[in-house]
C-alpha cells in the first residue's frame, strides 16, 4: 500500500506540474502577444487623437 500511495502522489504532482507548464506556455504564446498588440493600438489611437485636436487649433 505504501508504494501505491507514493506512486499516486507522484502522479498527481507530475500531472499538476505538466498542467501548470501548459497554462504558462499558453499565456506566453497566446495571451501576452494579444495584450501587447492591444496596448500598441491604444497608443496609436491616443496619438492620432492628439494630432487631430492639435491640427484644428488654428
Tab-separated table of N, CA and C in Angstrom:
chain	number	residue	atom	x	y	z
A	1	UNK	N	0.814	-1.190	0.000
A	1	UNK	CA	0.000	0.000	0.000
A	1	UNK	C	0.865	1.265	0.000
A	2	UNK	N	2.058	1.178	0.606
A	2	UNK	CA	2.939	2.339	0.676
A	2	UNK	C	3.404	2.747	-0.731
A	3	UNK	N	3.730	1.746	-1.571
A	3	UNK	CA	4.168	2.056	-2.936
A	3	UNK	C	3.034	2.679	-3.746
A	4	UNK	N	1.823	2.201	-3.526
A	4	UNK	CA	0.675	2.772	-4.234
A	4	UNK	C	0.502	4.244	-3.874
A	5	UNK	N	0.544	4.564	-2.587
A	5	UNK	CA	0.375	5.948	-2.146
A	5	UNK	C	1.480	6.845	-2.700
A	6	UNK	N	2.700	6.357	-2.677
A	6	UNK	CA	3.818	7.132	-3.204
A	6	UNK	C	3.645	7.369	-4.702
A	7	UNK	N	3.277	6.338	-5.425
A	7	UNK	CA	3.059	6.476	-6.869
A	7	UNK	C	1.902	7.400	-7.182
A	8	UNK	N	0.847	7.299	-6.393
A	8	UNK	CA	-0.317	8.158	-6.589
A	8	UNK	C	0.050	9.621	-6.388
A	9	UNK	N	0.774	9.923	-5.316
A	9	UNK	CA	1.190	11.301	-5.054
A	9	UNK	C	2.153	11.818	-6.121
A	10	UNK	N	3.050	10.949	-6.549
A	10	UNK	CA	3.979	11.339	-7.604
A	10	UNK	C	3.222	11.620	-8.906
A	11	UNK	N	2.231	10.808	-9.217
A	11	UNK	CA	1.423	11.020	-10.422
A	11	UNK	C	0.650	12.325	-10.369
A	12	UNK	N	0.067	12.607	-9.212
A	12	UNK	CA	-0.672	13.862	-9.056
A	12	UNK	C	0.272	15.053	-9.214
A	13	UNK	N	1.437	14.976	-8.578
A	13	UNK	CA	2.413	16.066	-8.660
A	13	UNK	C	2.875	16.288	-10.097
A	14	UNK	N	3.158	15.211	-10.797
A	14	UNK	CA	3.600	15.307	-12.187
A	14	UNK	C	2.509	15.904	-13.066
A	15	UNK	N	1.281	15.463	-12.868
A	15	UNK	CA	0.164	15.973	-13.651
A	15	UNK	C	-0.041	17.460	-13.406
A	16	UNK	N	0.004	17.876	-12.159
A	16	UNK	CA	-0.159	19.293	-11.843
A	16	UNK	C	0.982	20.134	-12.418
A	17	UNK	N	2.190	19.593	-12.389
A	17	UNK	CA	3.325	20.302	-12.983
A	17	UNK	C	3.165	20.463	-14.484
A	18	UNK	N	2.717	19.410	-15.148
A	18	UNK	CA	2.504	19.475	-16.599
A	18	UNK	C	1.388	20.459	-16.937
A	19	UNK	N	0.339	20.456	-16.143
A	19	UNK	CA	-0.767	21.385	-16.359
A	19	UNK	C	-0.320	22.828	-16.166
A	20	UNK	N	0.453	23.078	-15.126
A	20	UNK	CA	0.960	24.430	-14.888
A	20	UNK	C	1.871	24.884	-16.030
A	21	UNK	N	2.697	23.979	-16.524
A	21	UNK	CA	3.563	24.311	-17.659
A	21	UNK	C	2.769	24.634	-18.907
A	22	UNK	N	1.700	23.884	-19.144
A	22	UNK	CA	0.864	24.130	-20.324
A	22	UNK	C	0.164	25.482	-20.223
A	23	UNK	N	-0.337	25.804	-19.043
A	23	UNK	CA	-1.012	27.092	-18.855
A	23	UNK	C	-0.026	28.237	-19.034
A	24	UNK	N	1.167	28.114	-18.474
A	24	UNK	CA	2.184	29.154	-18.600
A	24	UNK	C	2.582	29.350	-20.067
A	25	UNK	N	2.775	28.246	-20.783
A	25	UNK	CA	3.145	28.320	-22.194
A	25	UNK	C	2.044	28.977	-23.011
A	26	UNK	N	0.796	28.619	-22.755
A	26	UNK	CA	-0.337	29.224	-23.465
A	26	UNK	C	-0.364	30.731	-23.217
A	27	UNK	N	-0.163	31.126	-21.970
A	27	UNK	CA	-0.182	32.549	-21.638
A	27	UNK	C	0.930	33.296	-22.364
A	28	UNK	N	2.125	32.712	-22.370
A	28	UNK	CA	3.259	33.369	-23.020
A	28	UNK	C	3.093	33.459	-24.534
A	29	UNK	N	2.537	32.420	-25.157
A	29	UNK	CA	2.479	32.362	-26.615
A	29	UNK	C	1.203	32.928	-27.211
A	30	UNK	N	0.130	33.026	-26.435
A	30	UNK	CA	-1.141	33.472	-26.997
A	30	UNK	C	-1.622	34.762	-26.340
A	31	UNK	N	-1.699	34.788	-25.035
A	31	UNK	CA	-2.329	35.904	-24.341
A	31	UNK	C	-1.451	37.156	-24.366
A	32	UNK	N	-0.186	37.033	-24.035
A	32	UNK	CA	0.678	38.214	-23.972
A	32	UNK	C	0.843	38.926	-25.320
A	33	UNK	N	1.023	38.216	-26.451
A	33	UNK	CA	1.103	38.943	-27.725
A	33	UNK	C	-0.181	39.719	-28.044
A	34	UNK	N	-1.339	39.172	-27.675
A	34	UNK	CA	-2.595	39.879	-27.916
A	34	UNK	C	-2.654	41.133	-27.060
A	35	UNK	N	-2.262	41.028	-25.797
A	35	UNK	CA	-2.265	42.196	-24.913
A	35	UNK	C	-1.284	43.257	-25.397
A	36	UNK	N	-0.116	42.843	-25.881
A	36	UNK	CA	0.865	43.803	-26.398
A	36	UNK	C	0.315	44.524	-27.627
A	37	UNK	N	-0.340	43.785	-28.509
A	37	UNK	CA	-0.913	44.382	-29.720
A	37	UNK	C	-2.003	45.387	-29.354
A	38	UNK	N	-2.840	45.044	-28.378
A	38	UNK	CA	-3.876	45.968	-27.930
A	38	UNK	C	-3.272	47.234	-27.335
A	39	UNK	N	-2.192	47.101	-26.589
A	39	UNK	CA	-1.540	48.269	-25.998
A	39	UNK	C	-0.960	49.173	-27.082
A	40	UNK	N	-0.377	48.590	-28.103
A	40	UNK	CA	0.178	49.373	-29.210
A	40	UNK	C	-0.937	50.108	-29.941
A	41	UNK	N	-2.045	49.414	-30.199
A	41	UNK	CA	-3.166	50.055	-30.897
A	41	UNK	C	-3.758	51.189	-30.061
A	42	UNK	N	-3.850	50.996	-28.760
A	42	UNK	CA	-4.363	52.053	-27.881
A	42	UNK	C	-3.446	53.268	-27.903
A	43	UNK	N	-2.143	53.043	-27.917
A	43	UNK	CA	-1.191	54.153	-28.002
A	43	UNK	C	-1.354	54.894	-29.328
A	44	UNK	N	-1.561	54.172	-30.410
A	44	UNK	CA	-1.750	54.812	-31.717
A	44	UNK	C	-3.041	55.631	-31.728
A	45	UNK	N	-4.102	55.111	-31.089
A	45	UNK	CA	-5.357	55.868	-31.028
A	45	UNK	C	-5.170	57.174	-30.266
A	46	UNK	N	-4.474	57.100	-29.132
A	46	UNK	CA	-4.235	58.315	-28.352
A	46	UNK	C	-3.404	59.321	-29.138
A	47	UNK	N	-2.399	58.824	-29.826
A	47	UNK	CA	-1.533	59.706	-30.614
A	47	UNK	C	-2.319	60.368	-31.745
A	48	UNK	N	-3.177	59.601	-32.418
A	48	UNK	CA	-3.979	60.149	-33.508
A	48	UNK	C	-4.979	61.175	-32.982
A	49	UNK	N	-5.556	60.921	-31.816
A	49	UNK	CA	-6.500	61.865	-31.229
A	49	UNK	C	-5.802	63.178	-30.893
A	50	UNK	N	-4.604	63.112	-30.317
A	50	UNK	CA	-3.864	64.339	-30.008
A	50	UNK	C	-3.518	65.100	-31.273
A	51	UNK	N	-3.128	64.360	-32.312
A	51	UNK	CA	-2.766	65.004	-33.571
A	51	UNK	C	-3.967	65.704	-34.202
A	52	UNK	N	-5.107	65.029	-34.169
A	52	UNK	CA	-6.290	65.628	-34.801
A	52	UNK	C	-6.758	66.863	-34.042
A	53	UNK	N	-6.632	66.831	-32.725
A	53	UNK	CA	-7.040	68.009	-31.951
A	53	UNK	C	-6.068	69.173	-32.149
A	54	UNK	N	-4.778	68.893	-32.235
A	54	UNK	CA	-3.812	69.968	-32.412
A	54	UNK	C	-3.880	70.544	-33.825
A	55	UNK	N	-4.336	69.785	-34.794
A	55	UNK	CA	-4.411	70.264	-36.160
A	55	UNK	C	-5.525	71.294	-36.310
A	56	UNK	N	-6.504	71.291	-35.413
A	56	UNK	CA	-7.634	72.198	-35.541
A	56	UNK	C	-7.578	73.332	-34.530
A	57	UNK	N	-6.400	73.630	-34.027
A	57	UNK	CA	-6.268	74.697	-33.048
A	57	UNK	C	-6.164	76.073	-33.700
A	58	UNK	N	-5.889	76.100	-34.954
A	58	UNK	CA	-5.915	77.383	-35.631
A	58	UNK	C	-4.597	77.791	-36.116
